[in-house]
XYZ file of C-alpha atoms in Angstrom:
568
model
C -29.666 -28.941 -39.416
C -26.319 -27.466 -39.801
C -23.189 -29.023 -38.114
C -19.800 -27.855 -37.818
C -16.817 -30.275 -38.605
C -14.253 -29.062 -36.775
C -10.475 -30.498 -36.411
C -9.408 -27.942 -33.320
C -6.440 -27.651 -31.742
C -7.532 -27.532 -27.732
C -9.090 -24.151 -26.219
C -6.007 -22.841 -23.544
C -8.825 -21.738 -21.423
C -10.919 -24.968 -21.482
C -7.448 -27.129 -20.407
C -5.885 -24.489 -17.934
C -2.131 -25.052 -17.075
C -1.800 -27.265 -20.169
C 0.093 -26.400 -23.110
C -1.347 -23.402 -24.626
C -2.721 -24.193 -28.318
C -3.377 -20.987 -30.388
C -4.496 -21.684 -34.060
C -7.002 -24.256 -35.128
C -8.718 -24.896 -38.578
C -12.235 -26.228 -39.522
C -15.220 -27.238 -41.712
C -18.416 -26.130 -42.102
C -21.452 -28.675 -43.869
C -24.973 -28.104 -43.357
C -27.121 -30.928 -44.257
C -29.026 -33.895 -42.627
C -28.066 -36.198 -40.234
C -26.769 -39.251 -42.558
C -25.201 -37.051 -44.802
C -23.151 -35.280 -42.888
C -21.662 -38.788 -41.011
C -20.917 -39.524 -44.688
C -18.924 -36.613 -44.985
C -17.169 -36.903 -41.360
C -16.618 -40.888 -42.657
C -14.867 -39.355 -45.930
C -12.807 -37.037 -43.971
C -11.816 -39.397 -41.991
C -10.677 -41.540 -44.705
C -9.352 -38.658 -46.904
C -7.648 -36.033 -44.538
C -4.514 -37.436 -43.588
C -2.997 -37.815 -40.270
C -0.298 -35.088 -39.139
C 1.862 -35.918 -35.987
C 0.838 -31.895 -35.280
C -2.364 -32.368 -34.241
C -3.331 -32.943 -31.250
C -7.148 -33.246 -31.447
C -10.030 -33.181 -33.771
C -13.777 -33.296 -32.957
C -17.499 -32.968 -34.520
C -19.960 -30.378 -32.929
C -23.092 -28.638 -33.673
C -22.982 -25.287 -34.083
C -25.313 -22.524 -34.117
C -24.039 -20.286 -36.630
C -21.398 -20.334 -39.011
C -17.638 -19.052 -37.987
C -16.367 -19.229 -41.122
C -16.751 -17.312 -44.678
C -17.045 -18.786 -47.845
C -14.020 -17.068 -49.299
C -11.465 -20.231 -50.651
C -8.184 -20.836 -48.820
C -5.003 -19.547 -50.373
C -2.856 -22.713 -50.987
C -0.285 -24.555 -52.800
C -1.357 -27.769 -54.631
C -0.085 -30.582 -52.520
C 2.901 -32.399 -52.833
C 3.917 -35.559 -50.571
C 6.087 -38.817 -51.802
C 3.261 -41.155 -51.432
C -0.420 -41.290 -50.117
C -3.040 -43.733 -49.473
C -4.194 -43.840 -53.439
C -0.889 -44.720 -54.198
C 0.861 -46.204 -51.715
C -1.163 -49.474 -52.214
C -0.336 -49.718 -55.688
C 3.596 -49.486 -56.262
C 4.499 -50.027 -52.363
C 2.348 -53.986 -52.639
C 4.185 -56.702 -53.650
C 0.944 -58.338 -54.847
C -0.043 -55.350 -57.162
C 0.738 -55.164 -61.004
C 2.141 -51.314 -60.190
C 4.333 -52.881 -57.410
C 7.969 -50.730 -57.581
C 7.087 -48.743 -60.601
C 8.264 -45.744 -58.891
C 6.951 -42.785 -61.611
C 3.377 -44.001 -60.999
C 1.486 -40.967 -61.107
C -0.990 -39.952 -58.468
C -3.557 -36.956 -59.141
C -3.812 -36.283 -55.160
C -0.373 -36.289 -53.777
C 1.743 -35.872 -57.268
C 4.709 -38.162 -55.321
C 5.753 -39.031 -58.961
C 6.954 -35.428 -60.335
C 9.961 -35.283 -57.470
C 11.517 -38.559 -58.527
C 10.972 -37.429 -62.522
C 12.687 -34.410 -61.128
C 15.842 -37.054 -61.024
C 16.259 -39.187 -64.307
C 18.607 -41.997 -62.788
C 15.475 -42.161 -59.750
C 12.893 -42.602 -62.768
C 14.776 -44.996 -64.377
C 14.905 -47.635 -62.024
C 12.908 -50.696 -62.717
C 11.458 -53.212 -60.305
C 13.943 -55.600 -61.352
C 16.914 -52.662 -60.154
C 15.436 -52.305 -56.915
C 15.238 -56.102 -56.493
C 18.706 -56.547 -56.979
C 19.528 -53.679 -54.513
C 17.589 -55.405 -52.015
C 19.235 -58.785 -52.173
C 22.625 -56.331 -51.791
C 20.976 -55.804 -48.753
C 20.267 -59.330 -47.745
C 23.384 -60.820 -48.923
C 25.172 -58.162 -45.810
C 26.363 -55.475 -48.261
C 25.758 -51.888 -47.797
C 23.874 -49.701 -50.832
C 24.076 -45.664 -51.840
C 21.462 -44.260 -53.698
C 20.357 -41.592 -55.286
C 16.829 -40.702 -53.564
C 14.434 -37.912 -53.967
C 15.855 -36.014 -50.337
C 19.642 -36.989 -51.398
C 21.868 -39.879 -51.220
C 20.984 -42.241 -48.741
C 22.974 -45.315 -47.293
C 21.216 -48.548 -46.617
C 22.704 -51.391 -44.623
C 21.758 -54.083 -42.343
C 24.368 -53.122 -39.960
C 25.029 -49.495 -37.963
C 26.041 -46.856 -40.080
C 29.275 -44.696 -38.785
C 27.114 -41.865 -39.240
C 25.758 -39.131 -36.858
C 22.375 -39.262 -38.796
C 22.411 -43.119 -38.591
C 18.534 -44.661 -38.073
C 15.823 -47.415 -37.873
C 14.173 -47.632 -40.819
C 11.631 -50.221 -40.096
C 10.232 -52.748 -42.779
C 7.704 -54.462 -41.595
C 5.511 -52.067 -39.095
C 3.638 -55.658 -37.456
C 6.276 -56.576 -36.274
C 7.373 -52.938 -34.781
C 6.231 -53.371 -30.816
C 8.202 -56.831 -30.610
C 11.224 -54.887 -31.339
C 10.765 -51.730 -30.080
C 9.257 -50.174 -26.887
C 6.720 -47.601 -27.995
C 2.874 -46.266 -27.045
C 0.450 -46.234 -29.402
C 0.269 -42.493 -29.861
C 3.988 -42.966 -31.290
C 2.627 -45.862 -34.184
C 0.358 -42.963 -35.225
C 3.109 -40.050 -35.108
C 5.238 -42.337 -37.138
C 2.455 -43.219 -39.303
C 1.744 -39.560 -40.293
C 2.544 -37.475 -43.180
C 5.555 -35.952 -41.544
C 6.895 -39.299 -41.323
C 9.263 -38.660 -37.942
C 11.924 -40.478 -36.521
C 11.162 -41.140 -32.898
C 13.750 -41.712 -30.232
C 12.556 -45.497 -29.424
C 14.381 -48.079 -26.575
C 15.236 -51.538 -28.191
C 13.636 -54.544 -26.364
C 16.563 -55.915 -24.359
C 16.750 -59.166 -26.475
C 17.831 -57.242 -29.472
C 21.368 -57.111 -27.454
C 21.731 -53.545 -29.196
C 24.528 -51.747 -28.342
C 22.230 -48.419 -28.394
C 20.185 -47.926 -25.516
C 18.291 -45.581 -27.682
C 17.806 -45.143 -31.268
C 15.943 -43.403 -33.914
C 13.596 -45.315 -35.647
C 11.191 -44.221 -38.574
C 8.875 -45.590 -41.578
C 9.411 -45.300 -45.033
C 9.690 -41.511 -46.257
C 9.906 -41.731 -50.217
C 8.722 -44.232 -52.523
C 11.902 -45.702 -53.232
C 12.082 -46.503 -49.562
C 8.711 -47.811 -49.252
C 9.344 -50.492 -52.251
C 13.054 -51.437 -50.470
C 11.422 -52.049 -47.459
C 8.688 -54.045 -48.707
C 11.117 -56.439 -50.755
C 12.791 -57.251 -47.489
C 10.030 -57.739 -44.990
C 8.396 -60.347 -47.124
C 12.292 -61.705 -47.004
C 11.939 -61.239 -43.177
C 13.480 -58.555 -42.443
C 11.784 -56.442 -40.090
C 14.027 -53.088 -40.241
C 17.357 -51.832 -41.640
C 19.492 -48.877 -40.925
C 19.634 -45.924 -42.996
C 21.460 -42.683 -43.442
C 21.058 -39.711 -45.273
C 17.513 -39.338 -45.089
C 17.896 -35.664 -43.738
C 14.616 -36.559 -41.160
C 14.086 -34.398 -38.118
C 14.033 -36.508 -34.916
C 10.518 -35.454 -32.711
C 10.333 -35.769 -29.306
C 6.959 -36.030 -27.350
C 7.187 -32.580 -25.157
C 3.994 -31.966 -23.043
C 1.830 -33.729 -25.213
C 2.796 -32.590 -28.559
C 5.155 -33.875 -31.145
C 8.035 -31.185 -31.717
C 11.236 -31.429 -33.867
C 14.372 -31.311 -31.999
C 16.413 -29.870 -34.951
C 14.456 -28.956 -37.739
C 15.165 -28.040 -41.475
C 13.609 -25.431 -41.770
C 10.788 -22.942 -40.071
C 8.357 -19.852 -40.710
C 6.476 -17.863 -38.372
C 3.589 -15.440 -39.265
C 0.795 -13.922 -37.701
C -1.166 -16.575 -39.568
C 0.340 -19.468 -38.689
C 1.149 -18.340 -35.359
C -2.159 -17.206 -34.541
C -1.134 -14.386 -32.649
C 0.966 -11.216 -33.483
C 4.525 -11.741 -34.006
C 7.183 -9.430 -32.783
C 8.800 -7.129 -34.926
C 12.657 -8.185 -34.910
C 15.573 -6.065 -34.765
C 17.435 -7.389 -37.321
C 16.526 -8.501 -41.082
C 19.498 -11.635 -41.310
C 20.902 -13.257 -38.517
C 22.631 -16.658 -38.095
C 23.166 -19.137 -35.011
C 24.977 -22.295 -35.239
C 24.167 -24.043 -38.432
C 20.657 -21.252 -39.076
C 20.070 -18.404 -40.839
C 17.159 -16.437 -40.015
C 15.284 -13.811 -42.290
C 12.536 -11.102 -41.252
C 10.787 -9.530 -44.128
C 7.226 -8.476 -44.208
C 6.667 -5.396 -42.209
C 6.383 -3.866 -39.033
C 2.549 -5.061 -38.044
C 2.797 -8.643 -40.117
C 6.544 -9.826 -40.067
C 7.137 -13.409 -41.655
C 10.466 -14.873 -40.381
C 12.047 -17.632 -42.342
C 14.416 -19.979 -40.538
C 16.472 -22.642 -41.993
C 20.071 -24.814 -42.148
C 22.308 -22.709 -44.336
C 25.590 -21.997 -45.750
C 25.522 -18.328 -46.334
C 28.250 -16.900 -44.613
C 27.576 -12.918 -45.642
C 25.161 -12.908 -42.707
C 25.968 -11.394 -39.201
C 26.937 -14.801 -36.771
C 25.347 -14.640 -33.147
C 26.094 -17.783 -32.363
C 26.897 -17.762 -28.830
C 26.719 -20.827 -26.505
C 27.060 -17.993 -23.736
C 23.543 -16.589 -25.292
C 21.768 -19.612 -26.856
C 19.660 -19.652 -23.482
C 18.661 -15.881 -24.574
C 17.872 -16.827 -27.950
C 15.301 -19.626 -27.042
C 13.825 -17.125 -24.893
C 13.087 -14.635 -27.454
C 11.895 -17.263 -29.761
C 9.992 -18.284 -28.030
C 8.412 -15.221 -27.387
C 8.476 -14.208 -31.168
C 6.651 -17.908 -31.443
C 3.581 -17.147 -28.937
C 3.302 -13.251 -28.963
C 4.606 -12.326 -25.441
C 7.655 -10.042 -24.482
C 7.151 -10.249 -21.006
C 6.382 -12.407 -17.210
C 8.049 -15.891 -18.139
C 10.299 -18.543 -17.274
C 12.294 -20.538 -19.796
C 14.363 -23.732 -18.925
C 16.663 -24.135 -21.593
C 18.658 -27.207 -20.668
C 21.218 -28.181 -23.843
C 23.734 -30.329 -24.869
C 24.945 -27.761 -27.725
C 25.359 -24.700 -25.219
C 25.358 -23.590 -21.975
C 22.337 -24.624 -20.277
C 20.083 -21.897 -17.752
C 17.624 -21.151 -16.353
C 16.034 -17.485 -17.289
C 12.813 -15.222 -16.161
C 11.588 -12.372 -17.979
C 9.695 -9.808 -15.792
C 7.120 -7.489 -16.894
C 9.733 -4.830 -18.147
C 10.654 -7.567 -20.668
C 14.173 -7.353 -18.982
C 15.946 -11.199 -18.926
C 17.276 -12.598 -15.381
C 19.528 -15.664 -15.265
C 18.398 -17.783 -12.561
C 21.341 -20.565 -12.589
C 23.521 -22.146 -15.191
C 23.947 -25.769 -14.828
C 27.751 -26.451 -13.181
C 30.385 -28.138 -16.477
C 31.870 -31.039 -14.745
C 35.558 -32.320 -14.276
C 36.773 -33.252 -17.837
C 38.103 -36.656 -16.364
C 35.920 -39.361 -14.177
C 39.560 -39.201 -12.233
C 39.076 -35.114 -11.136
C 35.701 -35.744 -10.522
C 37.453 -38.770 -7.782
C 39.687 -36.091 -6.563
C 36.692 -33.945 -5.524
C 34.681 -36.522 -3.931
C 37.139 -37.515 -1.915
C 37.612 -33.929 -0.472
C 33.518 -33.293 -0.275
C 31.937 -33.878 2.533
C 30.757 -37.468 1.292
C 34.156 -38.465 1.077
C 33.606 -41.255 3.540
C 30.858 -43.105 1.614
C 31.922 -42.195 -1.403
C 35.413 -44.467 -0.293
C 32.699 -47.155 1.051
C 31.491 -47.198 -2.300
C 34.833 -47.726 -4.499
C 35.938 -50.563 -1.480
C 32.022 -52.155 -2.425
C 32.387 -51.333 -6.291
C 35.693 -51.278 -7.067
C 35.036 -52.508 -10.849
C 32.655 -49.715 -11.356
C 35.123 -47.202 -9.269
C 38.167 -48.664 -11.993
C 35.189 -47.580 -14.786
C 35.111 -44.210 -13.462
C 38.419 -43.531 -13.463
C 38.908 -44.098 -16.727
C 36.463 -41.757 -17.650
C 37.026 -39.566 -20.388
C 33.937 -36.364 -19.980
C 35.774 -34.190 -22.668
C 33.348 -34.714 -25.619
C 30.371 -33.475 -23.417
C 31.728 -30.582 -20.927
C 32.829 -28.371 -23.550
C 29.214 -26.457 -22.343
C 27.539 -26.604 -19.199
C 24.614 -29.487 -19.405
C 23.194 -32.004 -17.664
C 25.179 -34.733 -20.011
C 28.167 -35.543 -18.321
C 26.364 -35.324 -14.674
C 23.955 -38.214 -16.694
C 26.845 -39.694 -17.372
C 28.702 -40.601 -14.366
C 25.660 -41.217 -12.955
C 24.768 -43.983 -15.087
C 28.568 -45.285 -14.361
C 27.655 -44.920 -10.321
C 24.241 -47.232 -10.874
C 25.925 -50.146 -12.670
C 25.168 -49.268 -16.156
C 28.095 -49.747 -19.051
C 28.750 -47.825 -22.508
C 31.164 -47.384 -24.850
C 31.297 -43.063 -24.632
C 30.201 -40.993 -22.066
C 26.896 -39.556 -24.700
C 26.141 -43.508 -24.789
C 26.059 -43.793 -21.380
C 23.858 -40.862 -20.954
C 21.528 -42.440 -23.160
C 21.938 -45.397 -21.031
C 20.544 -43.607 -18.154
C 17.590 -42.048 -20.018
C 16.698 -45.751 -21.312
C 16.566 -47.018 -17.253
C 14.857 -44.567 -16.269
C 12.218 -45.156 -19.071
C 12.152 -49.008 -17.513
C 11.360 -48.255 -13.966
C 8.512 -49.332 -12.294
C 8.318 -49.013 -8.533
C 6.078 -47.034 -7.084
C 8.615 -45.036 -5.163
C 12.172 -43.622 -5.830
C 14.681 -42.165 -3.066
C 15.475 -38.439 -3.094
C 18.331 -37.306 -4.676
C 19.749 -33.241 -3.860
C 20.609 -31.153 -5.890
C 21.331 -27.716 -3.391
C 21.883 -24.363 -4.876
C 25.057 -23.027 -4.583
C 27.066 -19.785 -5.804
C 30.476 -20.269 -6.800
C 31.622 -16.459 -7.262
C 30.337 -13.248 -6.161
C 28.486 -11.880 -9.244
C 28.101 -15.459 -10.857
C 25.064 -17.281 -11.825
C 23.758 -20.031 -9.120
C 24.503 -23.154 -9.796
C 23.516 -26.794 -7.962
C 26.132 -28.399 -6.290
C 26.877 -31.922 -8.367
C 29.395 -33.086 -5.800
C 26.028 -33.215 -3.576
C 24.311 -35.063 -6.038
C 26.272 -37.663 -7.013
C 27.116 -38.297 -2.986
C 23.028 -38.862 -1.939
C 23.276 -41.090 -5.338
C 26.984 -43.358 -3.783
C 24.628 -42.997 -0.503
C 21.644 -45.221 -1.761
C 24.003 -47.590 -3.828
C 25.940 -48.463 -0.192
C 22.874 -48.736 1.800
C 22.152 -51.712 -0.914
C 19.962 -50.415 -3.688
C 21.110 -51.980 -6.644
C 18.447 -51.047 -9.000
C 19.932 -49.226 -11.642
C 15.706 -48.252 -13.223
C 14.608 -47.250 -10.110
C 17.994 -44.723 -9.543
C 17.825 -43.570 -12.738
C 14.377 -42.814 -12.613
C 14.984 -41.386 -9.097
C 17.420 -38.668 -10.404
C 14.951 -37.116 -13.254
C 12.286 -37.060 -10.509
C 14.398 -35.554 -7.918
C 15.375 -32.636 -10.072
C 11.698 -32.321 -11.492
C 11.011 -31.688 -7.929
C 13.851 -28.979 -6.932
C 12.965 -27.396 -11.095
C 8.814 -26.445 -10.026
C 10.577 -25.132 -6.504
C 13.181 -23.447 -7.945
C 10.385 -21.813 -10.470
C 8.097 -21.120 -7.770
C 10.336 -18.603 -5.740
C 10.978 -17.212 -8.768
C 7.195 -16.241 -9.120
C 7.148 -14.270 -6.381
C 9.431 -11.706 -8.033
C 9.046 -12.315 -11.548
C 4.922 -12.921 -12.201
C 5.698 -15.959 -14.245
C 2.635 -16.885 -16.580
C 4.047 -19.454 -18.481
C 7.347 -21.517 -17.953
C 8.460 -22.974 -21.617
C 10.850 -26.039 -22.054
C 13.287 -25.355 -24.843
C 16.866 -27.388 -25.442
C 17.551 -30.856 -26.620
C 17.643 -32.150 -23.534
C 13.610 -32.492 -23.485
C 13.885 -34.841 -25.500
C 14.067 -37.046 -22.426
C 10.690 -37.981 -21.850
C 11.512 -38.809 -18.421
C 12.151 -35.266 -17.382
C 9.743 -34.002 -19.410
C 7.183 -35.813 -17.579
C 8.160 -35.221 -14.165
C 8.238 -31.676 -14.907
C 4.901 -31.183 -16.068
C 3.633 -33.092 -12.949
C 5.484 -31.350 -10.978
C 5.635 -27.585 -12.803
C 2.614 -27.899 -14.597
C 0.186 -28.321 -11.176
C 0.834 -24.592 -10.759
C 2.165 -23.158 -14.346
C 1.031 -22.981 -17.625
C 3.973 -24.887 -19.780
C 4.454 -24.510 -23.410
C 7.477 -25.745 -26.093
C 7.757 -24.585 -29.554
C 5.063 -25.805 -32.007
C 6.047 -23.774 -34.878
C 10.181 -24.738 -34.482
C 12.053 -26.998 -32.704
C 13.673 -27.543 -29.347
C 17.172 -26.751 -29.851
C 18.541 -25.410 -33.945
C 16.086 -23.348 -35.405
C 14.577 -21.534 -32.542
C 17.749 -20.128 -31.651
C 18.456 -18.501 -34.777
C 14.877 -16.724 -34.984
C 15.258 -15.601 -31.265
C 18.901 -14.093 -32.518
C 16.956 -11.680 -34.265
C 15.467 -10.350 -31.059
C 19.170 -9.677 -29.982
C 19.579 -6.296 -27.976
C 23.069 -5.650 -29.194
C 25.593 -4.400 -32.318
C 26.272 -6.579 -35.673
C 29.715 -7.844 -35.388
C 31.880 -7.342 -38.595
């Protein structure tokens, strides 16, 4: 009897207008029946879980696929496993906090040996610099990824996060499905954008929570939760947030990427330049002209040609993304961005790029965004509304948008929206959280319409959508008496998921889209990313970076598919 073992990544042809999965890996045994469940039991116990995949299965095959030649690898190398984990990371076990305990499968020891005043610490050192914790004082340390900053109160960093210490106790604090326990049980160890329950009284509508990622972590938070303490904040960890984008786990900024034709699974472009840096990247193609390897990641080298553009980022996805799956031609990208200007391009089959709309920058001030209302042609409701509201109209005016329309997004239009609906923060990228977080909480069956019409400002510029129109059908529903703020919020994301898979299917007509891709840190709004791929994905294949991120990386590797001259 032989029997193939096989963790897959899904067929694209077998799950048609999903996203399109190109590499898989798999085993081969041959044996009887019982033995080979004892070796799918061991695998299960031994293989561990990666927030990448997406799907593993057992079948019985006819032949084999494989050869017998061995894999090309590294040895591995992780801060902590199963076979050790138990033993230093237990406050019952005789190895509990001896951090250098060495571990012949993941090796987690020779990284903190790496760092003398890591190795040195005793249990009775990291006891002390947990009751720091619990007596309210904050703690630096030296860790394996850096220094890190530990506290029991928010950080005033922009890399502030939940580092949870007691995992049983996660879903009474935090809102979360289970496939999110399992992404942030995995080897990559993410931080997921998670909503508070509302009787935390957080001031964060959403925050960025993650388990223990090094061993000196792991023992910290075990000497706390058996204190009580179910999670801390932390700093410094240099951890890529991942957002859930059609069905798979993706980084929104990672650290650092590769693609090949092997881990790709499908020919990689040849790029036009050999360095290249956007924004805080620097990409490098070396290899050759039939099997380029491209090596992306956060650097300071300053000797290499800058692209960064937020005029271009939109480009830049775009030809990452096409690096990423293989394809110079026939697709749609939405690249929708807080960083840079956020559009809407189409690639037809000459490979040539098309930009669809750019998404309008608002007033800088919730008092010029007044000024326009009141001249727009819902100026009448929109004074009903301040007469109604007038503590939420005083809110508005006092508005400060500067921090996010320096590029054209969706941020600030979140924003004032969340202001119009009821909802209070203390800066306009809190309050845009704010709305994300409502959204997440609604649950009627039905939501009103909201427009957003296409408009062109200036004869040979972009289309736009006309925000004036939006937030007026938004004032609309608030004076007709809908007060809830879930069910608005929701309402928006829905309402522009609906005018996106229009928008994208007139554009099919011309273009030949066969695959729309997401790109941007904006989709890491699971709202819109769901109501997008009910609505888009009925009719279009949708895809996001699996190999890079949403919105850091990806642009840099796409810079190298750049149609134009070096600067100086």
């Amino acid at each position: 009897m032989t029997t193939g073992i096989e963790i897959v990544r899904p067929d694209p042809e077998a799950q048609a207008l999903q996203l399109p999965i190109v590499w898989r890996y798999f085993i081969e045994a041959e044996g009887e029946q019982a033995n080979l469940e004892a070796l799918a039991n061991s695998l299960a116990q031994d293989f561990l879980l990666s927030t990448y995949l997406l799907d593993s299965r057992i079948i019985a095959v006819k032949q084999r696929q494989g050869t017998d030649k061995p894999l090309m690898g590294e040895p591995a190398s992780l801060p902590f496993c199963q076979h050790c984990q138990p033993q230093f990371g237990d406050n019952m076990h005789p190895h509990f906090g001896q951090l250098t305990l060495a571990c012949d499968h993941c090796h987690g020891a020779d990284a903190i040996n790496a760092l003398p005043a890591l190795a040195a610490m005793q249990p009775a050192d990291l006891i002390q610099f947990a009751q720091q914790l619990l007596n309210g004082n904050s703690v630096r340390l030296t860790d394996t990824v850096g220094t890190i900053e530990l506290s029991r109160s928010p950080i005033a960093a922009d890399d502030c996060a939940v580092l949870i210490c007691n995992p049983n106790t996660l879903s009474q604090q935090f809102i979360l499905e289970n496939r999110q326990v399992l992404s942030l049980s995995s080897i990559e160890k993410p931080l997921l954008l998670l909503k508070p329950h509302a009787d935390l009284k957080l001031a964060q509508a959403l925050l960025p929570v993650g388990f223990a990622a090094t061993r000196l972590q792991q023992v910290l938070c075990e000497l706390l939760r058996v204190k009580g303490v179910n999670w801390i904040y932390i700093s410094g960890a240099k951890r890529a947030v991942f957002a859930n984008v059609l069905t798979a786990d993706v980084q929104v900024k990672a650290q650092q990427v590769s693609l090949s034709n092997e881990s790709c699974g499908v020919n990689v472009i040849e790029p036009l330049h050999d360095d290249v840096r956007f924004g805080d990247y620097v990409a490098h193609a070396s290899g050759n002209r039939k099997k380029p390897v491209i090596e992306t990641a956060i650097s300071a080298d300053t000797k290499v040609w800058d692209s960064t553009s937020v005029i271009n980022a939109a480009e830049c996805a775009a030809l990452g993304l096409g690096a990423e799956y293989g394809t110079d031609k026939n697709y749609a990208v939405l690249y929708f961005s807080n960083q840079h200007d956020s559009k809407i391009l189409t690639r037809d089959g000459k490979g040539n790029f098309s930009t669809f709309i750019t998404l309008p920058r608002l007033p800088k001030t919730g008092a010029e965004i007044d000024a326009i209302m009141q001249q727009s042609e819902y100026a009448k409701v929109w004074g009903k509304f301040n007469e109604t509201h007038a503590d939420i109209y005083q809110r508005l005016l006092a508005l400060d948008l500067t921090s996010v329309t320096q590029v054209a997004s969706l941020e600030a239009l979140w924003a004032v929206s969340a202001v119009i609906v009821g909802l209070q923060a203390d800066s306009p990228r809190a309050l845009a959280q704010a709305f994300v977080a409502a959204a997440m909480s609604n649950r009627a069956p039905n939501s009103p319409r909201i427009d957003f019409p296409l408009t062109k400002y200036a004869e040979g510029v972009e289309s736009s959508f006309d925000w004036a129109q939006t937030l007026g059908t938004l004032v609309s529903f608030r004076v007709a008496g809908d007060e809830d703020e879930a069910n608005l919020a929701f309402a928006v994301y829905d309402s522009l998921a609906d005018y996106l898979a229009n928008w994208i299917e007139r554009l099919d007509v011309n273009t030949g889209i066969r695959c729309v891709y997401l790109a941007g840190d904006e989709f890491a709004n699971p709202v819109l990313v769901k109501r997008l791929s009910l609505r888009l994905g009925k009719n279009f294949p949708m895809a996001s970076s699996q190999r890079q991120d949403l919105d850091g990386a990806l642009l840099a590797t796409g810079a190298l598919y750049l149609r134009q001259r070096r600067g100086k």
